[in-house]
Amino acid sequence: MARPDRILTDVLGRLDRDTVLTRILENGLISVLLVALDGQIVFANDACCRMLGRARAELIARKADEILHPDDREAAGDDRRLLMKDEAKGLDFERRYMREDGRLVWTKGSISLFRDRERDEPPLLAYLITDVTPLKQMALEKERLNITLNSIGDAVICTDTQSLITFMNPVAERLTGWTVAEATGRAAAEVFNLIDERSGRPPVNLIDQCMEERRALTVEAGTILLSRTGDAFDIGLSAAPVRTAEGILGSITVFNDLTKINADRRKVARSALHDGLTGLPNRGAFIEKLAVALVEAREEGRVHALCFIDLDRFKLVNDRGGHAAGDALLSHVAKIIALSCSSKDVPARLGGDEFAVLIRDCTVSEAERTASEIAHAIGNIEFRWETQLFRIGASIGATMITDASACLEDILHEADQACYLAKNSGRGQVIIHNPKHKTVARGSFPHPSKWLNIH
């Protein structure tokens, strides 16, 4: 039985050599160029003509370097010279060719020396060329995308369809505490460790959700990122699926560090609602709390108390010690009032030497006891300023907030009346308003209507 390689040799020997070669060159899917040593193109198959968008006659009339991108011509010349030195060694290349319409074609291929030893003809350079333009464009787009994502100020994380990380930019590396090399291939939830600010538990996985729902999702606030380094950041984030005509390829999540912004916002909000000297809620904030308490009384049957506190003999401190002494004393009084209240109560500074307390969920006796404790604590203050010793007191008027309370202005008016009576009853007194009190002239507190004009 004949050997297979011998059979193959016999078959090839019976075929017309030139016909076989011509068919391979002309009908192959790979582009073929045959170029003379002087650079003149002598043959281009159909695949090459289609790739370059040129007719065969037009190609054969040119030299090979003329259809190359100008920046690639020098390298092509070097390749030819190297090949001539070592005919047995082919060379691989990556080049850009110019189509007739001006578009670039990115190619990869190989060059070898083609010599017909049976005919005494000059050798040819045989170029086998593959069009890799789509792959190159994708690579360039990916490179441009990576450069863009690496350059922007927000953090970016990309995942595949399994929510495994494929990319992180430097900002994301800094905030998560993971390098892109460490994070790539890991589950996004492991690297992007999020906590809901309110519940303290992991929130809904926005990355999985955006791919399931096939739409972009955004969370602007209330999310904390726990870094691998132990740091915590307030963040806002947006996750979106990456879609092509073939379907979803993965997701991209963009997030930014809101820690300082949120801290500044909280600081501004606190400044707007708190007294700058004592740190207690200011008049505007207190009125809001009082309005809520009135709604609770009407709708839920809860009972609260409103106390007005007016300091006795405070003017003497300002007159003798100056405003610095007065401010120091007011700060001390604010601490005394706050310490005399429970954590659920709301102490406030209304302005000047006027304070107030909203005593929540209390009976009349409990309100009177708390007010008395405040008056007693203030009366025991021995305030020293330089060489002087000052003693002050407090007059407190209170009214109950119940389901029978008519309106906010009436509550303020009742507390004002009670405070005036306390101040005119020997000072250091506590008086709880009752309906039998007659209308009296107001003391140092503004008319209740002015309280409601909050700006």
CSV table of C-alpha atoms in Angstrom, one decimal:
chain,number,residue,atom,x,y,z
A,1,MET,CA,0.0,0.0,0.0
A,2,ALA,CA,1.4,3.4,-1.1
A,3,ARG,CA,2.3,5.9,1.6
A,4,PRO,CA,-0.1,9.0,1.9
A,5,ASP,CA,2.7,11.5,1.2
A,6,ARG,CA,3.7,9.7,-2.0
A,7,ILE,CA,0.1,9.7,-3.2
A,8,LEU,CA,-0.2,13.5,-2.5
A,9,THR,CA,3.0,14.1,-4.5
A,10,ASP,CA,1.7,12.1,-7.5
A,11,VAL,CA,-1.6,14.0,-7.5
A,12,LEU,CA,0.1,17.4,-7.4
A,13,GLY,CA,2.4,16.3,-10.1
A,14,ARG,CA,-0.5,15.6,-12.5
A,15,LEU,CA,-2.0,19.1,-11.9
A,16,ASP,CA,-1.0,22.1,-13.9
A,17,ARG,CA,1.2,24.0,-11.5
A,18,ASP,CA,0.4,27.5,-12.8
A,19,THR,CA,-3.3,26.9,-12.9
A,20,VAL,CA,-3.5,25.8,-9.3
A,21,LEU,CA,-1.4,28.7,-8.1
A,22,THR,CA,-3.4,31.2,-10.1
A,23,ARG,CA,-6.7,29.9,-8.7
A,24,ILE,CA,-5.4,30.0,-5.1
A,25,LEU,CA,-4.2,33.6,-5.6
A,26,GLU,CA,-7.2,34.9,-7.4
A,27,ASN,CA,-10.0,33.2,-5.5
A,28,GLY,CA,-8.6,33.1,-2.0
A,29,LEU,CA,-10.2,35.0,0.9
A,30,ILE,CA,-6.8,36.4,2.0
A,31,SER,CA,-5.6,39.5,0.1
A,32,VAL,CA,-2.5,38.9,-2.0
A,33,LEU,CA,-0.1,41.4,-3.5
A,34,LEU,CA,2.9,40.4,-5.6
A,35,VAL,CA,5.5,43.1,-5.8
A,36,ALA,CA,8.6,43.4,-7.8
A,37,LEU,CA,11.9,44.2,-6.1
A,38,ASP,CA,11.7,47.8,-7.3
A,39,GLY,CA,8.3,48.1,-5.5
A,40,GLN,CA,6.1,47.8,-8.6
A,41,ILE,CA,2.9,45.9,-8.0
A,42,VAL,CA,2.6,43.1,-10.5
A,43,PHE,CA,-0.5,41.2,-9.1
A,44,ALA,CA,-3.4,41.8,-6.8
A,45,ASN,CA,-6.2,39.3,-6.3
A,46,ASP,CA,-9.8,40.0,-6.0
A,47,ALA,CA,-9.8,40.0,-2.2
A,48,CYS,CA,-7.0,42.6,-2.2
A,49,CYS,CA,-8.9,44.8,-4.7
A,50,ARG,CA,-12.0,44.7,-2.6
A,51,MET,CA,-10.1,45.5,0.5
A,52,LEU,CA,-8.4,48.5,-1.0
A,53,GLY,CA,-11.4,49.7,-3.0
A,54,ARG,CA,-9.2,49.8,-6.2
A,55,ALA,CA,-9.4,48.1,-9.6
A,56,ARG,CA,-6.7,45.6,-10.4
A,57,ALA,CA,-5.5,47.7,-13.3
A,58,GLU,CA,-5.2,50.8,-11.1
A,59,LEU,CA,-3.2,48.8,-8.5
A,60,ILE,CA,-0.8,47.3,-11.0
A,61,ALA,CA,0.0,50.8,-12.3
A,62,ARG,CA,1.3,51.8,-8.9
A,63,LYS,CA,4.2,51.0,-6.6
A,64,ALA,CA,3.4,49.3,-3.3
A,65,ASP,CA,4.5,52.3,-1.2
A,66,GLU,CA,2.1,54.6,-2.9
A,67,ILE,CA,-0.9,52.9,-1.4
A,68,LEU,CA,0.6,52.8,2.1
A,69,HIS,CA,0.0,55.4,4.8
A,70,PRO,CA,3.0,57.8,4.6
A,71,ASP,CA,4.0,57.1,8.1
A,72,ASP,CA,4.3,53.3,7.3
A,73,ARG,CA,6.5,53.6,4.2
A,74,GLU,CA,9.8,53.7,5.9
A,75,ALA,CA,9.1,50.6,7.9
A,76,ALA,CA,7.9,48.8,4.7
A,77,GLY,CA,11.3,49.6,3.0
A,78,ASP,CA,13.2,48.3,6.0
A,79,ASP,CA,11.2,45.0,5.9
A,80,ARG,CA,12.0,44.5,2.2
A,81,ARG,CA,15.7,45.0,2.9
A,82,LEU,CA,15.7,42.6,5.7
A,83,LEU,CA,14.0,40.0,3.6
A,84,MET,CA,16.5,40.3,0.8
A,85,LYS,CA,19.3,39.6,3.3
A,86,ASP,CA,17.6,36.4,4.5
A,87,GLU,CA,15.4,34.9,1.8
A,88,ALA,CA,14.3,32.0,3.9
A,89,LYS,CA,12.9,34.1,6.6
A,90,GLY,CA,9.4,35.6,6.2
A,91,LEU,CA,8.4,38.8,8.1
A,92,ASP,CA,5.2,39.7,9.8
A,93,PHE,CA,3.9,43.3,9.6
A,94,GLU,CA,1.1,45.6,10.7
A,95,ARG,CA,0.4,48.4,8.2
A,96,ARG,CA,-2.1,51.0,7.1
A,97,TYR,CA,-3.2,51.0,3.5
A,98,MET,CA,-5.0,53.9,1.8
A,99,ARG,CA,-8.2,53.1,-0.1
A,100,GLU,CA,-9.2,54.9,-3.2
A,101,ASP,CA,-11.9,56.8,-1.2
A,102,GLY,CA,-9.3,58.0,1.3
A,103,ARG,CA,-10.3,55.7,4.2
A,104,LEU,CA,-7.6,53.8,6.1
A,105,VAL,CA,-7.4,50.1,6.2
A,106,TRP,CA,-5.6,48.5,9.1
A,107,THR,CA,-3.9,45.3,8.1
A,108,LYS,CA,-1.8,42.5,9.4
A,109,GLY,CA,0.1,40.0,7.3
A,110,SER,CA,3.4,38.5,6.2
A,111,ILE,CA,5.9,39.0,3.5
A,112,SER,CA,8.0,36.3,1.9
A,113,LEU,CA,10.3,36.0,-1.1
A,114,PHE,CA,8.6,34.3,-4.0
A,115,ARG,CA,11.1,32.8,-6.5
A,116,ASP,CA,10.4,30.4,-9.4
A,117,ARG,CA,13.5,28.3,-9.5
A,118,GLU,CA,12.5,26.6,-12.7
A,119,ARG,CA,12.3,29.9,-14.5
A,120,ASP,CA,15.1,32.4,-14.6
A,121,GLU,CA,13.0,35.4,-13.5
A,122,PRO,CA,13.6,38.0,-10.8
A,123,PRO,CA,12.0,37.1,-7.4
A,124,LEU,CA,8.8,38.7,-6.2
A,125,LEU,CA,7.7,39.8,-2.8
A,126,ALA,CA,4.5,38.0,-1.8
A,127,TYR,CA,2.3,39.9,0.6
A,128,LEU,CA,-0.5,37.9,2.4
A,129,ILE,CA,-2.7,40.5,4.0
A,130,THR,CA,-5.7,40.4,6.4
A,131,ASP,CA,-8.0,43.3,7.0
A,132,VAL,CA,-8.1,44.0,10.8
A,133,THR,CA,-9.8,47.4,10.6
A,134,PRO,CA,-12.8,46.5,12.7
A,135,LEU,CA,-10.7,45.0,15.4
A,136,LYS,CA,-8.3,47.9,15.3
A,137,GLN,CA,-11.1,50.4,15.5
A,138,MET,CA,-12.6,48.6,18.5
A,139,ALA,CA,-9.1,48.6,20.2
A,140,LEU,CA,-8.7,52.3,19.5
A,141,GLU,CA,-12.2,53.1,20.7
A,142,LYS,CA,-11.5,51.1,23.9
A,143,GLU,CA,-8.2,52.9,24.3
A,144,ARG,CA,-9.9,56.3,23.8
A,145,LEU,CA,-12.6,55.3,26.3
A,146,ASN,CA,-10.0,54.2,28.9
A,147,ILE,CA,-8.1,57.4,28.4
A,148,THR,CA,-11.4,59.4,28.9
A,149,LEU,CA,-12.5,57.4,31.9
A,150,ASN,CA,-9.1,57.7,33.5
A,151,SER,CA,-9.1,61.4,32.9
A,152,ILE,CA,-12.5,62.4,34.3
A,153,GLY,CA,-12.9,63.5,37.9
A,154,ASP,CA,-15.6,61.0,38.8
A,155,ALA,CA,-15.0,57.4,39.8
A,156,VAL,CA,-15.8,54.8,37.2
A,157,ILE,CA,-16.3,51.0,37.5
A,158,CYS,CA,-17.1,48.8,34.5
A,159,THR,CA,-18.4,45.2,34.8
A,160,ASP,CA,-19.3,42.3,32.5
A,161,THR,CA,-22.8,40.7,32.4
A,162,GLN,CA,-21.9,38.7,35.5
A,163,SER,CA,-21.1,41.9,37.5
A,164,LEU,CA,-17.4,41.0,37.5
A,165,ILE,CA,-15.2,44.1,37.4
A,166,THR,CA,-13.4,44.7,34.1
A,167,PHE,CA,-12.2,48.3,34.6
A,168,MET,CA,-11.7,50.9,37.3
A,169,ASN,CA,-10.2,54.4,36.9
A,170,PRO,CA,-7.8,55.9,39.4
A,171,VAL,CA,-10.5,57.8,41.2
A,172,ALA,CA,-12.4,54.5,41.8
A,173,GLU,CA,-9.2,52.9,43.0
A,174,ARG,CA,-8.7,55.7,45.5
A,175,LEU,CA,-12.2,55.6,46.9
A,176,THR,CA,-12.6,51.8,47.0
A,177,GLY,CA,-9.0,51.1,48.2
A,178,TRP,CA,-8.6,48.5,45.5
A,179,THR,CA,-6.2,48.7,42.5
A,180,VAL,CA,-7.6,47.8,39.1
A,181,ALA,CA,-5.3,44.8,39.0
A,182,GLU,CA,-6.6,43.5,42.3
A,183,ALA,CA,-10.3,44.2,41.5
A,184,THR,CA,-10.4,42.9,37.9
A,185,GLY,CA,-12.4,39.7,37.8
A,186,ARG,CA,-13.9,40.1,41.3
A,187,ALA,CA,-17.6,40.6,42.0
A,188,ALA,CA,-18.5,44.3,42.0
A,189,ALA,CA,-20.3,43.9,45.4
A,190,GLU,CA,-17.0,42.8,47.0
A,191,VAL,CA,-15.1,45.8,45.8
A,192,PHE,CA,-17.9,48.4,45.7
A,193,ASN,CA,-19.0,47.9,49.3
A,194,LEU,CA,-22.1,50.0,49.8
A,195,ILE,CA,-24.2,50.7,52.9
A,196,ASP,CA,-27.6,52.4,53.1
A,197,GLU,CA,-27.2,55.4,55.4
A,198,ARG,CA,-30.5,55.0,57.1
A,199,SER,CA,-30.8,51.2,57.5
A,200,GLY,CA,-27.0,50.4,57.9
A,201,ARG,CA,-27.5,47.5,55.5
A,202,PRO,CA,-26.4,46.9,51.9
A,203,PRO,CA,-28.8,48.6,49.5
A,204,VAL,CA,-30.3,47.1,46.4
A,205,ASN,CA,-27.5,46.1,44.0
A,206,LEU,CA,-27.8,49.0,41.5
A,207,ILE,CA,-25.4,47.3,39.0
A,208,ASP,CA,-27.5,44.1,38.8
A,209,GLN,CA,-30.7,46.1,38.7
A,210,CYS,CA,-29.7,48.3,35.9
A,211,MET,CA,-28.8,45.3,33.7
A,212,GLU,CA,-32.0,43.5,34.6
A,213,GLU,CA,-34.2,46.5,33.9
A,214,ARG,CA,-32.1,47.6,30.9
A,215,ARG,CA,-32.0,51.2,32.0
A,216,ALA,CA,-29.9,53.8,33.8
A,217,LEU,CA,-30.5,54.1,37.6
A,218,THR,CA,-29.4,56.9,39.9
A,219,VAL,CA,-29.1,57.3,43.6
A,220,GLU,CA,-28.2,60.9,44.6
A,221,ALA,CA,-27.9,60.6,48.3
A,222,GLY,CA,-28.0,58.3,51.3
A,223,THR,CA,-25.4,55.8,50.2
A,224,ILE,CA,-22.1,55.3,52.0
A,225,LEU,CA,-19.1,53.6,50.3
A,226,LEU,CA,-16.9,51.6,52.8
A,227,SER,CA,-13.3,51.6,51.5
A,228,ARG,CA,-11.0,48.7,51.8
A,229,THR,CA,-8.8,51.0,53.8
A,230,GLY,CA,-11.5,51.6,56.4
A,231,ASP,CA,-12.6,55.0,55.2
A,232,ALA,CA,-16.2,55.9,54.6
A,233,PHE,CA,-17.5,58.2,51.9
A,234,ASP,CA,-20.8,59.7,51.2
A,235,ILE,CA,-21.4,59.1,47.5
A,236,GLY,CA,-23.9,59.7,44.7
A,237,LEU,CA,-23.9,57.1,41.9
A,238,SER,CA,-25.4,56.2,38.6
A,239,ALA,CA,-25.3,52.8,37.0
A,240,ALA,CA,-26.3,52.0,33.4
A,241,PRO,CA,-26.1,49.0,31.1
A,242,VAL,CA,-23.7,48.9,28.2
A,243,ARG,CA,-25.7,47.9,25.2
A,244,THR,CA,-24.9,47.1,21.6
A,245,ALA,CA,-27.0,45.7,18.7
A,246,GLU,CA,-26.1,42.2,20.0
A,247,GLY,CA,-27.3,42.9,23.5
A,248,ILE,CA,-26.0,44.0,26.9
A,249,LEU,CA,-22.2,43.6,27.3
A,250,GLY,CA,-22.1,44.7,31.0
A,251,SER,CA,-22.5,47.9,33.0
A,252,ILE,CA,-20.8,51.2,33.8
A,253,THR,CA,-21.1,52.8,37.2
A,254,VAL,CA,-20.1,56.4,37.8
A,255,PHE,CA,-19.9,57.7,41.4
A,256,ASN,CA,-18.5,60.8,43.1
A,257,ASP,CA,-17.4,61.6,46.6
A,258,LEU,CA,-20.0,63.9,48.3
A,259,THR,CA,-18.5,63.7,51.8
A,260,LYS,CA,-17.2,67.3,51.9
A,261,ILE,CA,-20.2,68.7,50.0
A,262,ASN,CA,-22.7,66.9,52.4
A,263,ALA,CA,-20.7,68.1,55.4
A,264,ASP,CA,-20.8,71.6,54.2
A,265,ARG,CA,-24.5,71.3,53.5
A,266,ARG,CA,-25.1,70.0,57.0
A,267,LYS,CA,-23.0,72.8,58.4
A,268,VAL,CA,-25.0,75.4,56.5
A,269,ALA,CA,-28.3,73.8,57.4
A,270,ARG,CA,-27.2,73.7,61.1
A,271,SER,CA,-26.2,77.4,60.9
A,272,ALA,CA,-29.6,78.3,59.5
A,273,LEU,CA,-31.4,76.5,62.3
A,274,HIS,CA,-29.1,77.0,65.3
A,275,ASP,CA,-28.1,79.9,67.4
A,276,GLY,CA,-24.5,80.9,66.6
A,277,LEU,CA,-23.6,81.7,70.2
A,278,THR,CA,-25.2,78.8,72.2
A,279,GLY,CA,-25.6,76.1,69.5
A,280,LEU,CA,-29.2,75.7,70.5
A,281,PRO,CA,-32.0,75.7,67.9
A,282,ASN,CA,-32.9,79.2,67.0
A,283,ARG,CA,-36.3,80.8,66.9
A,284,GLY,CA,-37.2,79.6,63.4
A,285,ALA,CA,-36.2,76.0,64.1
A,286,PHE,CA,-38.1,76.1,67.4
A,287,ILE,CA,-41.3,77.4,65.8
A,288,GLU,CA,-41.2,74.5,63.3
A,289,LYS,CA,-40.8,72.0,66.2
A,290,LEU,CA,-43.7,73.7,68.0
A,291,ALA,CA,-45.9,73.4,64.9
A,292,VAL,CA,-45.2,69.7,64.7
A,293,ALA,CA,-46.0,69.3,68.4
A,294,LEU,CA,-49.4,71.0,67.8
A,295,VAL,CA,-50.2,68.6,65.0
A,296,GLU,CA,-49.2,65.6,67.2
A,297,ALA,CA,-51.5,66.9,70.0
A,298,ARG,CA,-54.5,67.3,67.7
A,299,GLU,CA,-54.1,64.1,65.6
A,300,GLU,CA,-52.5,61.7,68.1
A,301,GLY,CA,-53.8,63.0,71.4
A,302,ARG,CA,-50.3,63.6,72.7
A,303,VAL,CA,-49.7,66.3,75.4
A,304,HIS,CA,-46.6,68.6,75.4
A,305,ALA,CA,-45.6,71.8,77.2
A,306,LEU,CA,-44.2,75.1,76.0
A,307,CYS,CA,-42.0,77.0,78.4
A,308,PHE,CA,-40.7,80.6,78.0
A,309,ILE,CA,-37.6,81.4,80.1
A,310,ASP,CA,-36.7,85.0,80.8
A,311,LEU,CA,-33.4,85.7,82.7
A,312,ASP,CA,-33.6,87.9,85.8
A,313,ARG,CA,-30.8,90.5,86.4
A,314,PHE,CA,-29.1,89.7,83.1
A,315,LYS,CA,-28.9,93.4,82.1
A,316,LEU,CA,-26.6,94.0,85.1
A,317,VAL,CA,-24.0,91.5,83.7
A,318,ASN,CA,-24.0,93.3,80.3
A,319,ASP,CA,-23.7,96.7,81.9
A,320,ARG,CA,-20.9,95.9,84.3
A,321,GLY,CA,-19.0,93.1,82.4
A,322,GLY,CA,-19.7,94.1,78.8
A,323,HIS,CA,-21.0,92.0,76.0
A,324,ALA,CA,-18.2,89.5,76.3
A,325,ALA,CA,-19.4,88.7,79.8
A,326,GLY,CA,-23.0,88.6,78.7
A,327,ASP,CA,-22.2,86.1,75.9
A,328,ALA,CA,-20.2,83.9,78.2
A,329,LEU,CA,-23.1,83.8,80.6
A,330,LEU,CA,-25.7,83.0,77.9
A,331,SER,CA,-23.6,80.1,76.7
A,332,HIS,CA,-23.4,78.8,80.3
A,333,VAL,CA,-27.1,79.2,80.8
A,334,ALA,CA,-27.8,77.3,77.5
A,335,LYS,CA,-25.8,74.3,78.8
A,336,ILE,CA,-27.7,74.4,82.1
A,337,ILE,CA,-31.1,74.4,80.3
A,338,ALA,CA,-30.1,71.6,77.9
A,339,LEU,CA,-28.8,69.5,80.8
A,340,SER,CA,-32.0,70.0,82.7
A,341,CYS,CA,-34.1,68.6,79.9
A,342,SER,CA,-34.5,65.0,78.7
A,343,SER,CA,-33.2,63.9,75.3
A,344,LYS,CA,-36.6,64.1,73.7
A,345,ASP,CA,-37.2,67.8,74.7
A,346,VAL,CA,-36.2,70.8,72.6
A,347,PRO,CA,-34.4,73.7,74.2
A,348,ALA,CA,-33.9,76.9,72.2
A,349,ARG,CA,-32.5,80.4,72.3
A,350,LEU,CA,-35.1,82.9,71.0
A,351,GLY,CA,-32.8,85.9,71.1
A,352,GLY,CA,-31.2,88.1,73.7
A,353,ASP,CA,-31.6,86.6,77.1
A,354,GLU,CA,-34.8,84.8,76.1
A,355,PHE,CA,-34.9,81.0,76.0
A,356,ALA,CA,-37.7,78.4,75.5
A,357,VAL,CA,-38.2,74.7,76.0
A,358,LEU,CA,-40.6,72.3,74.3
A,359,ILE,CA,-41.2,69.6,76.9
A,360,ARG,CA,-42.6,66.6,74.9
A,361,ASP,CA,-45.1,64.0,76.1
A,362,CYS,CA,-45.6,65.2,79.6
A,363,THR,CA,-48.3,65.9,82.2
A,364,VAL,CA,-48.8,69.3,83.8
A,365,SER,CA,-47.0,68.2,86.9
A,366,GLU,CA,-44.1,66.8,84.9
A,367,ALA,CA,-43.9,70.1,83.0
A,368,GLU,CA,-43.9,72.1,86.2
A,369,ARG,CA,-41.2,69.9,87.7
A,370,THR,CA,-38.9,70.3,84.7
A,371,ALA,CA,-39.5,74.0,84.6
A,372,SER,CA,-38.8,74.3,88.3
A,373,GLU,CA,-35.5,72.3,87.9
A,374,ILE,CA,-34.4,74.7,85.2
A,375,ALA,CA,-35.3,77.8,87.3
A,376,HIS,CA,-33.5,76.3,90.3
A,377,ALA,CA,-30.3,75.4,88.3
A,378,ILE,CA,-30.1,78.9,86.8
A,379,GLY,CA,-30.7,80.5,90.2
A,380,ASN,CA,-27.7,78.6,91.6
A,381,ILE,CA,-25.3,79.9,89.0
A,382,GLU,CA,-22.4,81.9,90.4
A,383,PHE,CA,-20.9,83.6,87.4
A,384,ARG,CA,-17.5,85.1,87.8
A,385,TRP,CA,-16.1,87.6,85.3
A,386,GLU,CA,-12.7,89.1,86.1
A,387,THR,CA,-13.1,90.4,89.7
A,388,GLN,CA,-16.9,90.4,89.7
A,389,LEU,CA,-19.4,87.8,90.9
A,390,PHE,CA,-22.9,87.8,89.4
A,391,ARG,CA,-26.0,85.9,90.4
A,392,ILE,CA,-29.0,85.7,88.1
A,393,GLY,CA,-32.3,84.0,88.1
A,394,ALA,CA,-35.0,82.9,85.7
A,395,SER,CA,-38.8,83.5,85.4
A,396,ILE,CA,-40.6,80.7,83.5
A,397,GLY,CA,-44.1,80.7,82.1
A,398,ALA,CA,-45.5,77.5,80.5
A,399,THR,CA,-48.7,76.4,78.7
A,400,MET,CA,-49.8,72.9,77.8
A,401,ILE,CA,-50.2,71.9,74.2
A,402,THR,CA,-53.3,69.5,73.9
A,403,ASP,CA,-55.9,68.5,71.4
A,404,ALA,CA,-57.9,71.5,72.6
A,405,SER,CA,-55.2,74.0,71.7
A,406,ALA,CA,-56.6,76.4,69.1
A,407,CYS,CA,-53.6,77.6,67.1
A,408,LEU,CA,-49.9,78.3,67.3
A,409,GLU,CA,-50.4,82.0,68.0
A,410,ASP,CA,-52.7,81.2,71.0
A,411,ILE,CA,-50.1,78.8,72.5
A,412,LEU,CA,-47.4,81.4,72.2
A,413,HIS,CA,-49.7,84.0,73.7
A,414,GLU,CA,-50.5,81.8,76.7
A,415,ALA,CA,-46.9,81.1,77.4
A,416,ASP,CA,-46.1,84.8,77.1
A,417,GLN,CA,-48.8,85.6,79.6
A,418,ALA,CA,-47.6,83.0,82.1
A,419,CYS,CA,-44.0,84.2,81.8
A,420,TYR,CA,-45.1,87.8,82.4
A,421,LEU,CA,-47.0,86.7,85.5
A,422,ALA,CA,-44.0,84.8,86.8
A,423,LYS,CA,-41.7,87.8,86.3
A,424,ASN,CA,-44.1,90.0,88.2
A,425,SER,CA,-44.6,87.5,91.0
A,426,GLY,CA,-41.2,88.0,92.7
A,427,ARG,CA,-38.9,86.6,89.9
A,428,GLY,CA,-37.5,83.1,90.0
A,429,GLN,CA,-41.1,81.8,89.7
A,430,VAL,CA,-42.7,79.2,87.5
A,431,ILE,CA,-46.3,79.7,86.4
A,432,ILE,CA,-48.4,77.3,84.3
A,433,HIS,CA,-51.0,79.0,82.2
A,434,ASN,CA,-54.6,78.2,82.8
A,435,PRO,CA,-57.8,79.6,81.1
A,436,LYS,CA,-58.6,81.7,84.2
A,437,HIS,CA,-55.6,83.9,83.7
A,438,LYS,CA,-56.6,87.4,82.6
A,439,THR,CA,-54.9,89.1,79.7
A,440,VAL,CA,-51.9,91.0,80.9
A,441,ALA,CA,-49.4,93.4,79.4
A,442,ARG,CA,-46.5,91.7,77.8
A,443,GLY,CA,-43.0,91.6,79.3
A,444,SER,CA,-39.8,91.4,77.2
A,445,PHE,CA,-41.1,88.8,74.8
A,446,PRO,CA,-42.3,90.0,71.4
A,447,HIS,CA,-45.9,89.8,70.4
A,448,PRO,CA,-46.8,86.3,69.3
A,449,SER,CA,-47.7,87.4,65.9
A,450,LYS,CA,-44.1,88.4,65.4
A,451,TRP,CA,-43.0,84.9,66.2
A,452,LEU,CA,-44.7,83.6,63.2
A,453,ASN,CA,-43.0,86.0,60.8
A,454,ILE,CA,-40.0,83.7,60.4
A,455,HIS,CA,-37.4,84.6,57.7
